[in-house]
mmCIF file of C-alpha atoms in Angstrom:
data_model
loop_
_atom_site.group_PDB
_atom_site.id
_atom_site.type_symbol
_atom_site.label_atom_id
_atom_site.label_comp_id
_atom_site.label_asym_id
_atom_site.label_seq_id
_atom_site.Cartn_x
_atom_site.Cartn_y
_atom_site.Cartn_z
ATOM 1 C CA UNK A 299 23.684 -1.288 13.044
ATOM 2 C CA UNK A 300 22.479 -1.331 9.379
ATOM 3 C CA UNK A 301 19.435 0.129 8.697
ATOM 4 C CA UNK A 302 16.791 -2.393 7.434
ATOM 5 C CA UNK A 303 15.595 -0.420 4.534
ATOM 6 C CA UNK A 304 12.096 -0.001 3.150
ATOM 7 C CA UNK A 305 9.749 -1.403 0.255
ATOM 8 C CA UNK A 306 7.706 0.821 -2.106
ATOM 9 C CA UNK A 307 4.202 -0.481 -3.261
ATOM 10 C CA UNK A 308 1.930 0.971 -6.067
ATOM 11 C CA UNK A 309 -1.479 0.206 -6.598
ATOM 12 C CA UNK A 310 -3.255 1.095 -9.673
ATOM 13 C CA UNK A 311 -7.160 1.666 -10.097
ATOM 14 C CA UNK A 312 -8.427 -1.006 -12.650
ATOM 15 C CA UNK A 313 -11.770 -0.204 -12.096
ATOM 16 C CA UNK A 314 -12.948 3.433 -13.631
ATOM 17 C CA UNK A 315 -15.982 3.387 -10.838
ATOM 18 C CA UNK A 316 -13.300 2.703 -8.182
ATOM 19 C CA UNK A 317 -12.948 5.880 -5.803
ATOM 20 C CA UNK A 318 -9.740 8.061 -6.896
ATOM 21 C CA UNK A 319 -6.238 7.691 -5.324
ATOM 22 C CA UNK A 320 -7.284 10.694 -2.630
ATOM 23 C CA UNK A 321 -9.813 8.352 -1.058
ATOM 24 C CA UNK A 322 -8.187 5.322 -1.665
ATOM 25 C CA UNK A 323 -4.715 6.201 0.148
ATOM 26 C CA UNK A 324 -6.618 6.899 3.188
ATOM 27 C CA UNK A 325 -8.724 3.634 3.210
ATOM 28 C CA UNK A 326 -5.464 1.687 2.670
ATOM 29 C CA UNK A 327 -3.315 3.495 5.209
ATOM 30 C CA UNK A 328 -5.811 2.954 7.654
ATOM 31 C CA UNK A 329 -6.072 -0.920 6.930
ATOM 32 C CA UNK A 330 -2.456 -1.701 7.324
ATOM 33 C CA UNK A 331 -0.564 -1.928 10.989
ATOM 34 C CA UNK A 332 -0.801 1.295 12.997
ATOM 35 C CA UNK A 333 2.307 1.231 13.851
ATOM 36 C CA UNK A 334 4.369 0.996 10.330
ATOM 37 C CA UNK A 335 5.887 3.763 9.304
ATOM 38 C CA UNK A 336 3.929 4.332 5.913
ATOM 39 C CA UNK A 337 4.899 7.235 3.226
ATOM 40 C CA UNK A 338 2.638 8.430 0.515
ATOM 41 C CA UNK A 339 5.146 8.989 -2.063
ATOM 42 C CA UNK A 340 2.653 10.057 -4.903
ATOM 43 C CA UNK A 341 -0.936 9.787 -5.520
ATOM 44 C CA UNK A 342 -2.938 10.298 -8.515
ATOM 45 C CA UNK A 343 -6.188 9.698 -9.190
ATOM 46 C CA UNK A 344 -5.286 6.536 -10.746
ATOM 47 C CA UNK A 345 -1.778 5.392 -9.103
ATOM 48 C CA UNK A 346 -0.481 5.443 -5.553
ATOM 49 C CA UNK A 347 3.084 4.827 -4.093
ATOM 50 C CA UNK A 348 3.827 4.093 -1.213
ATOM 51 C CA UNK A 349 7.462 3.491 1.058
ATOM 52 C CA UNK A 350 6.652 1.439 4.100
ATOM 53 C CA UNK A 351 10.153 1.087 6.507
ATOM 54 C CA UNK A 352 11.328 -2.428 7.287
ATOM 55 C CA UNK A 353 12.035 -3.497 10.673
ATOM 56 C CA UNK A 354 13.388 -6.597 12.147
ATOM 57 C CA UNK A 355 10.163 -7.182 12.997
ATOM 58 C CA UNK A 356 8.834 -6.557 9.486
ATOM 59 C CA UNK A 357 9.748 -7.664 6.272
ATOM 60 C CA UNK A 358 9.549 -7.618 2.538
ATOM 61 C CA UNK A 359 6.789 -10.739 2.922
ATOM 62 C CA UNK A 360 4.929 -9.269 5.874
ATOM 63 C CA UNK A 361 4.417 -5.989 4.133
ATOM 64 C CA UNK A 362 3.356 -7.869 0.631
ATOM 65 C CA UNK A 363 0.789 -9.820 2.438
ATOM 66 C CA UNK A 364 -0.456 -7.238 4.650
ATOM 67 C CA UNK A 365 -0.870 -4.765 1.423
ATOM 68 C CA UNK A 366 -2.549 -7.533 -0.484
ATOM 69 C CA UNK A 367 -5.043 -8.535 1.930
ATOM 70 C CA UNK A 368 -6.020 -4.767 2.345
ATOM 71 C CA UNK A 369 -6.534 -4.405 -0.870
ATOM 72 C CA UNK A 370 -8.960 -7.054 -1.015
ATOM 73 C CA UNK A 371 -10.955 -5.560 1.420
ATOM 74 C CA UNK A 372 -14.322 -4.840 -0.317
ATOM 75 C CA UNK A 373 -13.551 -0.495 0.623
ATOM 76 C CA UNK A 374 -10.583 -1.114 -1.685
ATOM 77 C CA UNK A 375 -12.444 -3.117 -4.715
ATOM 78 C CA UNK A 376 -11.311 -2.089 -8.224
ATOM 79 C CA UNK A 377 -7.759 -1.500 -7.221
ATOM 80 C CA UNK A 378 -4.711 -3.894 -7.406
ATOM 81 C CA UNK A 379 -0.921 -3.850 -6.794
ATOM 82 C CA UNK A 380 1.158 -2.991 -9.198
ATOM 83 C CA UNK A 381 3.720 -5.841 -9.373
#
């Protein structure tokens, strides 16, 4: 069976008076689905990557709406995906 991949997903701080990447990552890992398997691939004060793994269940779309409604939770204000 083929594997079903993953999607990587930056967000940027456009805010200056935003919290930093080290606080952000958290808040945003703990607003998506428990049960993705989510990968901090780099985080900066300013930039964080993440690799979340697709699943049958799970695809490109789910993960683009689920990241974009987290980060416009008002914990998450002054950041934006990177697109």
């Amino acid at each position: 069976m083929h594997a079903p991949g993953h999607v990587d997903v930056v967000a940027v701080r456009r805010d200056g008076a935003a919290p930093t990447g080290e606080t952000t990552v958290v808040r945003l890992l703990s607003l998506l689905p428990a049960h993705w398997a989510c990968t901090p691939r780099a985080v900066g004060p300013d930039r964080i990557a993440l690799r979340i793994a697709l699943t049958p269940a799970v695809d490109g779309r789910a993960v683009r709406r689920a990241v974009s409604s987290a980060l416009a939770d008002r914990a998450l204000e002054g950041w934006a995906e990177e697109r």
